[in-house]
Amino acid sequence: MTQYVAEQFTSDEADILRRYFTNLDQPVFALVNLPEVVKGALFARYSRSAKSLRRLFLDEFVGELDISGDMTIDATVGLKRAEELYDRVFFEYGDDSVAQLGGVHLACEQASNILTKVLEWGRLMSYLEQSTRYIDYLARIGGRYRYYRDPQVGESPLSGRYVSDMDRMFESYGQLLPDMTDFYRQHTPKDSSTSDFAYRQAVRAKALDAVRGMLPAATVSNVGIYGTGQSYELLLLRMRAHDLPEVQAYADLMLAELRKVIPSFLKRVDLEDRGMEWSRYLGDVQESVESVAQHLVPPDLSADEVSEVRLVDFDPEAEVKMVASMLYPYTHLPEEQLEREVRAMGTEDRMSVVRAYAGTRANRRHKPGRALERPFYRFDILSDYGAFRDLQRHRMLTLEWQKLTPQHGFTRPEAVDAAGCAPTFNKVMERSEDLYHLLNRDFPEQASYAVCFAYKVRFAMSLNARSAMHLIELRTTPQGHSVYRKVGQEMWRLIRDEAGHAAIAEMMKFVDLTEEPPLGRLDAERRAEQRRQVEERA
């Protein structure tokens, strides 16, 4: 099997592209010689387009830019190394803070949905990933469906079975998409106040949400990353220690492209006594803990039947400590004394502090200050992999997840049942599970490629109240996917009821507890259309 499909460009297109992209034939490349706002806009558009970034640039951005002054630039041969100062300070003296000062926009294409979760591991990086709700995955790359073909599997007797089963999963996905589109049109007809465009977009998003669970984790996606040299170094060290061959191969591609832009920041990655030693350490730790875990916690030990969202740890005194933290900058008292004063207050007095600190929040982007970072919560969650993909991208928290397998069962949207499409959906899940078990015998690391998004994965999430406010308010909006909306709603209820943190729950005033609306994105599409009309008139 061929891992990546190189896109073809005309000579004129290549002449333009080589000024701004560090290669024209690999799935990983850096963006250079472009204004920062253009890079950001490119990545923003990237997440909602089926096109590659280079094709998107040619089709939608070149016409708006003056590129006449860049004719002599050739980014594909790498930038000159005018980094002697960085070499001396960073490499010889080990001042890691220097590597926080140079950033790179990196495009990562044709990455499986197992790899994308590894790429999005870094807390101090920014990501945009191709969305499953704005584009369908039926457009082929090089005549093939959009899933990753592992070379080791491709050279094995399982190659034919892998390709056949994956193709049939995508074919079923393609069959259900128009059925679900028709279902939403019939059950949620357009009203006179809604434009045809906004209605079509909202229906399409709901239909894509309904069928996305049929996509296997091997489905390839495009990810835009912005990070500092230090962040990339840490990410690459972990990727080089990873057990999955795709991750290791991608680390090499990323290192080659990043070295064309910020070479000094990445010199240590593959030095024997620096980065390679560090990666071996990470790999050794992973191997030893896995061995101990299998010995002490047998894989065949049955899991307790518990609710899918559980609050497993919190501080009962969190609200007292939070109020003390709110008052701290405005007093002269030491913290322990201030906590005693708050503990002696009545409930109304403490709530007056909380309400003053929260202020009048006009929208969810108005967030109270860092006193909310004092309380903490740890949740144990079991949700489908599709929802996990969205929740995992939140960076100001600690999230650990277990291997993706079919063992926890899958979720099937109620709309799929109502549309009479459950048998087709279930058949894909059976095919996914069978292929997983077949691969797991000889290729345990690659077996997760076969598991569809609808299957559940268990993960633990630790976060403070400020981060929880952002996550829960964002993920419960009506335009959100139904699965992670329910996760967010339950997290809020557990904070209010099980932790007893009513004051914190009250501050989260933009949590939406309503049932799933018929066309969740309709209001968002209306607002987007209104903005476009205003911009066109301006």
Coordinates of C-alpha atoms in Angstrom, one line a residue:
M1 CA 0.0 0.0 0.0
T2 CA 1.1 3.6 -0.7
Q3 CA 1.0 5.7 2.4
Y4 CA 0.4 9.1 0.9
V5 CA -0.9 10.4 -2.4
A6 CA 1.0 13.4 -3.8
E7 CA -1.2 16.1 -5.3
Q8 CA -0.5 17.1 -8.9
F9 CA 0.0 20.8 -9.8
T10 CA 0.6 22.5 -13.1
S11 CA 4.0 24.2 -13.7
D12 CA 2.4 27.6 -13.1
E13 CA 0.8 26.5 -9.9
A14 CA 4.0 24.9 -8.7
D15 CA 5.8 28.2 -9.5
I16 CA 3.5 30.0 -7.1
L17 CA 3.4 27.3 -4.4
R18 CA 7.1 26.9 -4.0
R19 CA 7.3 30.5 -2.7
Y20 CA 5.2 29.8 0.3
F21 CA 5.3 26.0 1.1
T22 CA 8.4 24.0 2.0
N23 CA 7.5 21.2 -0.3
L24 CA 4.9 20.3 -3.0
D25 CA 4.7 16.5 -2.7
Q26 CA 4.6 15.5 0.9
P27 CA 1.7 15.5 3.4
V28 CA 3.6 17.7 5.9
F29 CA 4.8 21.2 5.0
A30 CA 5.4 24.5 6.6
L31 CA 3.9 27.8 5.6
V32 CA 6.5 30.7 5.0
N33 CA 6.7 34.1 3.5
L34 CA 3.0 34.9 4.1
P35 CA 1.5 37.4 6.5
E36 CA 0.3 35.9 9.8
V37 CA -3.3 36.9 9.1
V38 CA -3.2 35.0 5.8
K39 CA -1.8 31.9 7.5
G40 CA -4.5 32.1 10.2
A41 CA -7.3 32.6 7.6
L42 CA -6.0 29.7 5.5
F43 CA -6.1 27.4 8.6
A44 CA -9.6 28.6 9.5
R45 CA -10.9 27.8 6.0
Y46 CA -8.9 24.5 6.0
S47 CA -11.1 23.0 8.8
R48 CA -14.3 23.3 6.7
S49 CA -12.9 22.3 3.3
A50 CA -12.3 19.0 1.6
K51 CA -9.4 20.5 -0.3
S52 CA -5.7 20.3 0.6
L53 CA -4.1 23.5 2.0
R54 CA -2.1 24.1 -1.1
R55 CA -5.1 23.7 -3.4
L56 CA -7.1 25.9 -1.1
F57 CA -4.4 28.6 -1.3
L58 CA -4.4 28.5 -5.1
D59 CA -8.2 28.5 -5.5
E60 CA -9.3 31.0 -2.8
F61 CA -6.3 33.1 -1.6
V62 CA -3.8 33.8 -4.4
G63 CA -6.2 36.1 -6.2
E64 CA -6.4 38.4 -3.1
L65 CA -2.6 38.7 -2.6
D66 CA 0.1 40.7 -4.3
I67 CA 2.7 38.0 -5.0
S68 CA 4.8 39.8 -7.5
G69 CA 7.5 40.7 -5.0
D70 CA 8.0 37.0 -4.1
M71 CA 9.1 35.7 -7.5
T72 CA 12.7 35.0 -6.4
I73 CA 11.8 33.0 -3.3
D74 CA 12.0 29.2 -3.3
A75 CA 10.8 27.9 0.1
T76 CA 11.1 24.3 -1.0
V77 CA 14.9 24.3 -0.8
G78 CA 14.9 25.5 2.9
L79 CA 15.7 28.8 4.4
K80 CA 19.3 30.0 4.9
R81 CA 20.7 29.4 8.3
A82 CA 21.1 32.9 9.7
E83 CA 20.8 31.5 13.3
E84 CA 24.3 31.6 14.7
L85 CA 23.1 33.4 17.8
Y86 CA 20.3 30.9 18.5
D87 CA 22.8 28.0 17.9
R88 CA 25.1 29.4 20.6
V89 CA 22.5 30.3 23.2
F90 CA 20.0 27.5 22.7
F91 CA 22.2 24.5 21.8
E92 CA 25.4 25.2 23.7
Y93 CA 23.9 26.7 26.8
G94 CA 20.5 24.9 26.8
D95 CA 18.3 28.0 27.2
D96 CA 15.0 26.4 26.4
S97 CA 13.1 29.7 26.8
V98 CA 14.7 30.9 23.5
A99 CA 12.9 28.1 21.6
Q100 CA 9.6 29.6 22.9
L101 CA 10.2 32.7 20.7
G102 CA 10.0 31.2 17.2
G103 CA 6.8 29.7 15.9
V104 CA 5.7 27.8 12.8
H105 CA 2.5 27.1 10.9
L106 CA 2.6 23.5 9.9
A107 CA 0.1 21.6 7.7
C108 CA -0.3 17.9 8.4
E109 CA -2.4 16.1 5.8
Q110 CA -3.6 12.6 5.2
A111 CA -3.2 11.8 8.9
S112 CA -5.3 9.0 10.4
N113 CA -7.7 9.9 13.2
I114 CA -5.4 7.9 15.5
L115 CA -2.5 10.1 14.5
T116 CA -4.5 13.4 14.8
K117 CA -5.0 12.7 18.5
V118 CA -1.2 12.4 19.0
L119 CA -0.6 15.5 17.0
E120 CA -3.0 17.4 19.2
W121 CA -1.4 16.3 22.4
G122 CA 0.6 19.5 23.1
R123 CA -1.0 21.8 25.6
L124 CA 0.8 25.0 24.4
M125 CA 0.0 24.6 20.7
S126 CA -3.0 25.6 18.5
Y127 CA -4.9 23.3 16.2
L128 CA -7.6 23.3 13.5
E129 CA -8.7 19.9 12.3
Q130 CA -10.8 19.0 9.3
S131 CA -14.4 18.8 10.5
T132 CA -16.7 15.8 10.0
R133 CA -19.8 18.0 10.1
Y134 CA -19.0 20.5 7.3
I135 CA -17.5 18.1 4.7
D136 CA -18.3 14.5 3.7
Y137 CA -15.5 12.0 3.4
L138 CA -16.6 10.6 0.0
A139 CA -14.3 12.7 -2.1
R140 CA -11.4 10.4 -3.0
I141 CA -7.7 11.0 -2.9
G142 CA -6.0 9.5 -5.9
G143 CA -9.0 7.5 -6.7
R144 CA -9.1 5.9 -3.2
Y145 CA -11.4 6.4 -0.2
R146 CA -9.9 8.7 2.5
Y147 CA -8.4 6.2 5.0
Y148 CA -4.9 5.4 6.0
R149 CA -3.2 2.3 4.6
D150 CA -0.6 1.0 6.9
P151 CA 2.5 -0.4 5.0
Q152 CA 2.9 -3.3 7.4
V153 CA -0.7 -4.4 7.0
G154 CA -0.4 -3.8 3.3
E155 CA 2.5 -6.2 3.0
S156 CA 0.6 -8.9 4.9
P157 CA -2.0 -11.5 3.9
L158 CA -4.6 -9.2 5.5
S159 CA -4.1 -6.5 3.0
G160 CA -7.0 -7.4 0.8
R161 CA -9.4 -7.9 3.7
Y162 CA -8.4 -4.5 5.2
V163 CA -9.0 -2.6 1.9
S164 CA -12.2 -4.4 1.2
D165 CA -13.7 -3.8 4.6
M166 CA -12.7 -0.2 4.7
D167 CA -14.1 0.4 1.3
R168 CA -17.4 -1.1 2.3
M169 CA -17.6 1.0 5.5
F170 CA -17.2 4.2 3.3
E171 CA -19.7 2.9 0.8
S172 CA -22.3 2.4 3.6
Y173 CA -21.5 5.9 4.9
G174 CA -22.1 7.2 1.5
Q175 CA -25.4 5.3 1.2
L176 CA -26.8 6.6 4.5
L177 CA -25.8 10.3 4.0
P178 CA -28.6 11.1 1.4
D179 CA -31.1 9.0 3.4
M180 CA -30.4 11.1 6.6
T181 CA -30.4 14.3 4.6
D182 CA -33.9 13.4 3.3
F183 CA -35.0 12.4 6.8
Y184 CA -34.1 15.8 8.3
R185 CA -35.7 17.7 5.4
Q186 CA -38.9 15.8 5.8
H187 CA -39.1 16.1 9.6
T188 CA -37.8 19.7 9.9
P189 CA -39.2 21.7 6.9
K190 CA -37.9 25.1 6.1
D191 CA -39.8 28.1 7.4
S192 CA -40.3 31.3 5.5
S193 CA -37.8 33.2 7.6
T194 CA -34.9 31.0 6.8
S195 CA -32.9 31.3 3.5
D196 CA -32.4 28.2 1.4
F197 CA -28.6 28.4 2.0
A198 CA -28.8 28.5 5.8
Y199 CA -31.4 25.7 5.7
R200 CA -29.3 23.5 3.4
Q201 CA -26.2 24.0 5.6
A202 CA -28.0 23.2 8.8
V203 CA -29.6 20.0 7.3
R204 CA -26.2 18.9 5.9
A205 CA -24.5 19.4 9.3
K206 CA -27.2 17.3 11.0
A207 CA -27.0 14.5 8.4
L208 CA -23.2 14.4 8.6
D209 CA -23.4 14.3 12.4
A210 CA -25.8 11.4 12.2
V211 CA -23.5 9.3 10.0
R212 CA -20.0 10.2 11.2
G213 CA -20.0 7.3 13.6
M214 CA -19.7 5.0 10.6
L215 CA -16.3 6.4 9.8
P216 CA -13.3 4.2 10.9
A217 CA -10.5 5.7 12.9
A218 CA -8.3 5.1 9.9
T219 CA -10.1 8.0 8.2
V220 CA -7.5 10.6 7.2
S221 CA -7.9 14.2 8.1
N222 CA -6.0 17.5 7.6
V223 CA -4.7 19.3 10.7
G224 CA -3.2 22.8 10.9
I225 CA -0.8 23.4 13.8
Y226 CA 0.8 26.5 15.1
G227 CA 3.4 26.0 17.8
T228 CA 6.8 27.2 19.1
G229 CA 10.1 25.4 18.5
Q230 CA 10.0 24.1 22.1
S231 CA 6.4 22.7 21.7
Y232 CA 7.4 21.0 18.4
E233 CA 10.5 19.5 20.0
L234 CA 8.5 18.0 22.9
L235 CA 5.9 16.7 20.5
L236 CA 8.4 15.1 18.2
L237 CA 10.3 13.4 21.1
R238 CA 7.0 11.7 22.2
M239 CA 6.1 10.8 18.6
R240 CA 9.4 9.1 18.1
A241 CA 8.8 7.0 21.2
H242 CA 5.3 6.0 20.1
D243 CA 4.5 2.3 19.2
L244 CA 2.4 3.1 16.1
P245 CA 4.5 3.1 12.9
E246 CA 2.4 5.9 11.3
V247 CA 3.3 8.2 14.2
Q248 CA 7.0 7.5 14.0
A249 CA 7.0 8.0 10.2
Y250 CA 5.1 11.2 10.5
A251 CA 7.6 12.5 13.1
D252 CA 10.4 12.1 10.6
L253 CA 8.3 14.1 8.0
M254 CA 7.6 16.9 10.5
L255 CA 11.2 17.1 11.6
A256 CA 12.4 17.5 8.0
E257 CA 10.0 20.3 7.3
L258 CA 10.5 22.1 10.6
R259 CA 14.2 22.1 10.1
K260 CA 13.8 24.1 6.9
V261 CA 12.3 26.9 9.0
I262 CA 13.6 26.7 12.6
P263 CA 16.6 24.3 12.4
S264 CA 18.4 25.4 15.5
F265 CA 15.4 24.8 17.7
L266 CA 15.3 21.1 16.7
K267 CA 18.9 20.2 16.7
R268 CA 18.6 18.0 19.8
V269 CA 15.7 15.8 18.5
D270 CA 17.9 13.1 16.9
L271 CA 21.2 13.6 18.7
E272 CA 22.2 10.3 20.4
D273 CA 22.9 11.9 23.8
R274 CA 20.0 14.3 23.7
G275 CA 16.7 13.7 22.0
M276 CA 17.2 10.1 21.1
E277 CA 18.1 9.3 24.8
W278 CA 14.9 11.2 25.8
S279 CA 12.7 9.3 23.4
R280 CA 14.2 6.0 24.6
Y281 CA 13.4 7.0 28.1
L282 CA 9.8 7.7 27.2
G283 CA 9.5 4.5 25.3
D284 CA 11.0 2.5 28.2
V285 CA 8.6 4.0 30.7
Q286 CA 5.7 3.2 28.5
E287 CA 6.8 -0.4 28.0
S288 CA 7.5 -1.0 31.7
V289 CA 4.2 0.5 32.9
E290 CA 2.3 -1.5 30.3
S291 CA 4.0 -4.7 31.5
V292 CA 3.2 -3.9 35.2
A293 CA -0.4 -3.0 34.4
Q294 CA -1.0 -6.2 32.5
H295 CA 0.4 -8.2 35.4
L296 CA -1.5 -6.3 38.2
V297 CA -4.7 -5.5 36.3
P298 CA -5.5 -8.5 34.0
P299 CA -6.9 -7.6 30.6
D300 CA -9.8 -10.0 31.1
L301 CA -10.9 -8.4 34.4
S302 CA -14.5 -7.2 33.8
A303 CA -15.2 -3.5 34.2
D304 CA -17.8 -2.2 36.7
E305 CA -21.1 -1.1 35.3
V306 CA -21.0 2.7 36.0
S307 CA -22.5 5.8 34.5
E308 CA -20.8 7.1 31.4
V309 CA -19.9 10.5 33.1
R310 CA -18.6 10.3 36.6
L311 CA -17.1 12.9 38.9
V312 CA -14.4 10.9 40.6
D313 CA -12.5 13.6 42.5
F314 CA -13.1 17.2 43.7
D315 CA -12.3 19.4 46.7
P316 CA -15.3 19.7 49.1
E317 CA -13.9 23.0 50.4
A318 CA -13.3 24.4 46.9
E319 CA -15.8 27.2 47.0
V320 CA -14.5 28.6 50.3
K321 CA -10.9 28.5 48.8
M322 CA -12.2 30.1 45.6
V323 CA -13.9 33.0 47.4
A324 CA -10.7 33.5 49.4
S325 CA -8.8 33.6 46.1
M326 CA -11.3 36.1 44.7
L327 CA -10.7 38.4 47.6
Y328 CA -7.0 37.9 48.0
P329 CA -5.7 40.7 45.6
Y330 CA -8.0 43.2 47.3
T331 CA -6.9 42.6 50.9
H332 CA -3.7 42.6 53.0
L333 CA -4.3 39.3 54.8
P334 CA -2.3 36.1 54.4
E335 CA -4.2 33.4 52.6
E336 CA -4.9 31.0 55.5
Q337 CA -6.3 33.9 57.6
L338 CA -8.4 35.0 54.6
E339 CA -9.8 31.4 54.2
R340 CA -10.8 31.5 57.9
E341 CA -12.7 34.8 57.4
V342 CA -14.5 33.4 54.3
R343 CA -15.4 30.2 56.2
A344 CA -17.0 32.3 58.9
M345 CA -19.1 34.2 56.4
G346 CA -22.7 33.4 55.7
T347 CA -23.8 31.9 52.4
E348 CA -25.2 35.2 51.1
D349 CA -22.0 37.1 51.9
R350 CA -19.9 34.5 50.0
M351 CA -22.3 34.6 47.1
S352 CA -22.1 38.4 46.9
V353 CA -18.3 38.0 46.4
V354 CA -18.9 35.3 43.7
R355 CA -21.5 37.5 41.8
A356 CA -19.3 40.6 42.0
Y357 CA -16.3 38.5 40.7
A358 CA -18.3 37.0 37.8
G359 CA -19.8 40.3 36.9
T360 CA -22.4 40.7 34.2
R361 CA -21.5 38.1 31.6
A362 CA -23.0 39.2 28.3
N363 CA -21.8 36.1 26.5
R364 CA -19.8 32.9 27.2
R365 CA -16.6 34.6 26.1
H366 CA -16.7 36.9 29.1
K367 CA -14.8 34.7 31.6
P368 CA -14.1 35.4 35.3
G369 CA -10.5 35.5 36.5
R370 CA -8.0 33.0 37.7
A371 CA -9.6 32.5 41.1
L372 CA -11.7 29.9 39.3
E373 CA -8.5 27.9 38.8
R374 CA -8.5 27.0 42.5
P375 CA -11.3 24.4 42.4
F376 CA -10.5 21.2 40.4
Y377 CA -12.5 18.3 39.1
R378 CA -11.6 14.9 37.7
F379 CA -14.2 13.1 35.5
D380 CA -14.1 9.5 34.2
I381 CA -16.0 9.5 30.9
L382 CA -17.1 6.8 28.5
S383 CA -18.3 8.3 25.2
D384 CA -18.1 7.6 21.5
Y385 CA -14.8 8.3 19.8
G386 CA -16.3 11.0 17.7
A387 CA -17.2 13.0 20.8
F388 CA -13.8 12.2 22.4
R389 CA -12.1 13.7 19.3
D390 CA -13.8 17.0 19.9
L391 CA -13.3 17.1 23.7
Q392 CA -9.6 16.0 23.4
R393 CA -8.7 19.3 21.6
H394 CA -9.3 21.3 24.8
R395 CA -5.8 22.1 25.9
M396 CA -6.0 23.7 29.4
L397 CA -6.7 20.5 31.1
T398 CA -5.2 17.0 31.6
L399 CA -6.7 14.3 29.6
E400 CA -5.7 10.6 29.5
W401 CA -7.3 8.0 27.3
Q402 CA -7.4 4.3 26.9
K403 CA -6.9 2.3 23.7
L404 CA -9.7 2.5 21.2
T405 CA -11.4 -0.9 20.9
P406 CA -14.9 -2.2 20.3
Q407 CA -15.2 -3.7 23.8
H408 CA -17.4 -0.9 25.3
G409 CA -20.1 -1.0 22.5
F410 CA -21.2 1.9 20.3
T411 CA -23.7 4.7 20.2
R412 CA -26.3 5.0 17.4
P413 CA -28.1 8.3 16.9
E414 CA -31.9 8.2 17.5
A415 CA -32.4 9.8 14.1
V416 CA -30.8 6.9 12.4
D417 CA -33.3 4.6 14.1
A418 CA -36.2 6.9 13.2
A419 CA -35.1 7.0 9.6
G420 CA -35.1 3.2 9.4
C421 CA -31.3 3.1 8.8
A422 CA -30.3 1.1 11.9
P423 CA -29.6 -2.2 10.1
T424 CA -27.1 -0.6 7.7
F425 CA -25.5 1.3 10.7
N426 CA -25.3 -1.9 12.7
K427 CA -23.7 -3.8 9.8
V428 CA -20.9 -1.3 9.6
M429 CA -20.3 -1.7 13.4
E430 CA -20.1 -5.5 13.0
R431 CA -17.7 -5.2 10.1
S432 CA -15.6 -2.8 12.2
E433 CA -15.5 -5.1 15.2
D434 CA -14.6 -8.2 13.1
L435 CA -11.8 -6.4 11.3
Y436 CA -10.4 -5.1 14.6
H437 CA -10.2 -8.6 16.1
L438 CA -8.6 -9.9 12.9
L439 CA -5.9 -7.2 12.9
N440 CA -5.3 -7.4 16.7
R441 CA -3.8 -10.9 16.4
D442 CA -0.8 -9.8 14.3
F443 CA -1.0 -6.0 14.4
P444 CA -2.2 -4.9 17.8
E445 CA -1.0 -1.3 17.4
Q446 CA -2.8 -0.9 14.0
A447 CA -6.0 -2.7 15.0
S448 CA -7.6 0.6 16.3
Y449 CA -7.7 1.8 12.7
A450 CA -10.6 -0.5 12.1
V451 CA -12.7 0.9 15.0
C452 CA -15.5 3.2 14.0
F453 CA -16.1 6.6 15.6
A454 CA -19.4 5.3 17.1
Y455 CA -17.6 2.9 19.4
K456 CA -17.0 4.2 22.9
V457 CA -13.6 5.0 24.4
R458 CA -12.9 5.7 28.1
F459 CA -11.0 8.7 29.1
A460 CA -10.2 10.7 32.3
M461 CA -10.3 14.5 32.3
S462 CA -8.9 16.7 35.1
L463 CA -9.6 20.4 34.9
N464 CA -10.1 23.5 37.0
A465 CA -13.4 25.4 37.3
R466 CA -12.3 28.0 34.8
S467 CA -11.5 25.5 32.2
A468 CA -14.7 23.6 33.0
M469 CA -16.7 26.8 32.4
H470 CA -15.1 27.2 29.0
L471 CA -15.5 23.6 27.9
I472 CA -19.1 23.0 29.3
E473 CA -20.5 26.3 28.0
L474 CA -18.9 25.7 24.5
R475 CA -19.9 22.1 24.2
T476 CA -23.5 22.4 25.3
T477 CA -24.4 25.1 22.7
P478 CA -27.4 24.0 20.5
Q479 CA -25.1 23.7 17.4
G480 CA -23.0 21.1 19.2
H481 CA -23.0 17.4 18.5
S482 CA -25.6 15.6 20.6
V483 CA -23.1 13.2 22.2
Y484 CA -20.7 15.7 23.6
R485 CA -23.6 18.1 24.5
K486 CA -24.9 15.3 26.9
V487 CA -21.4 14.9 28.3
G488 CA -21.1 18.6 29.0
Q489 CA -24.6 18.8 30.5
E490 CA -23.9 15.9 32.9
M491 CA -20.5 17.4 33.9
W492 CA -22.4 20.6 34.9
R493 CA -25.0 18.7 36.9
L494 CA -22.3 16.7 38.7
I495 CA -20.5 19.9 39.7
R496 CA -23.7 21.4 41.0
D497 CA -25.3 18.4 42.7
E498 CA -22.6 15.8 43.5
A499 CA -19.8 18.3 44.3
G500 CA -22.3 20.7 45.8
H501 CA -20.6 23.6 44.1
A502 CA -23.8 25.7 43.5
A503 CA -21.9 28.9 43.3
I504 CA -19.6 27.7 40.6
A505 CA -22.5 26.2 38.7
E506 CA -24.4 29.5 38.9
M507 CA -21.5 31.3 37.3
M508 CA -21.7 29.0 34.3
K509 CA -24.8 30.9 33.0
F510 CA -24.4 29.9 29.4
V511 CA -24.7 26.2 29.9
D512 CA -27.5 25.0 27.6
L513 CA -29.5 22.2 29.2
T514 CA -32.2 22.0 26.6
E515 CA -32.9 18.8 24.5
E516 CA -31.2 18.5 21.1
P517 CA -32.9 20.9 18.7
P518 CA -34.2 19.6 15.3
L519 CA -31.5 21.5 13.3
G520 CA -28.9 22.5 15.8
R521 CA -26.8 24.7 13.5
L522 CA -29.7 26.6 12.0
D523 CA -29.4 29.7 14.2
A524 CA -25.6 29.7 13.7
E525 CA -26.1 29.4 9.9
R526 CA -28.6 32.3 10.0
R527 CA -26.1 34.5 11.9
A528 CA -23.3 33.6 9.6
E529 CA -25.4 34.5 6.6
Q530 CA -26.4 37.9 8.2
R531 CA -22.7 38.6 8.7
R532 CA -21.9 37.8 5.1
Q533 CA -24.7 40.1 3.9
V534 CA -23.4 43.0 6.1
E535 CA -19.9 42.5 4.7
E536 CA -21.1 42.4 1.1
R537 CA -23.0 45.7 1.7
A538 CA -20.0 47.4 3.4

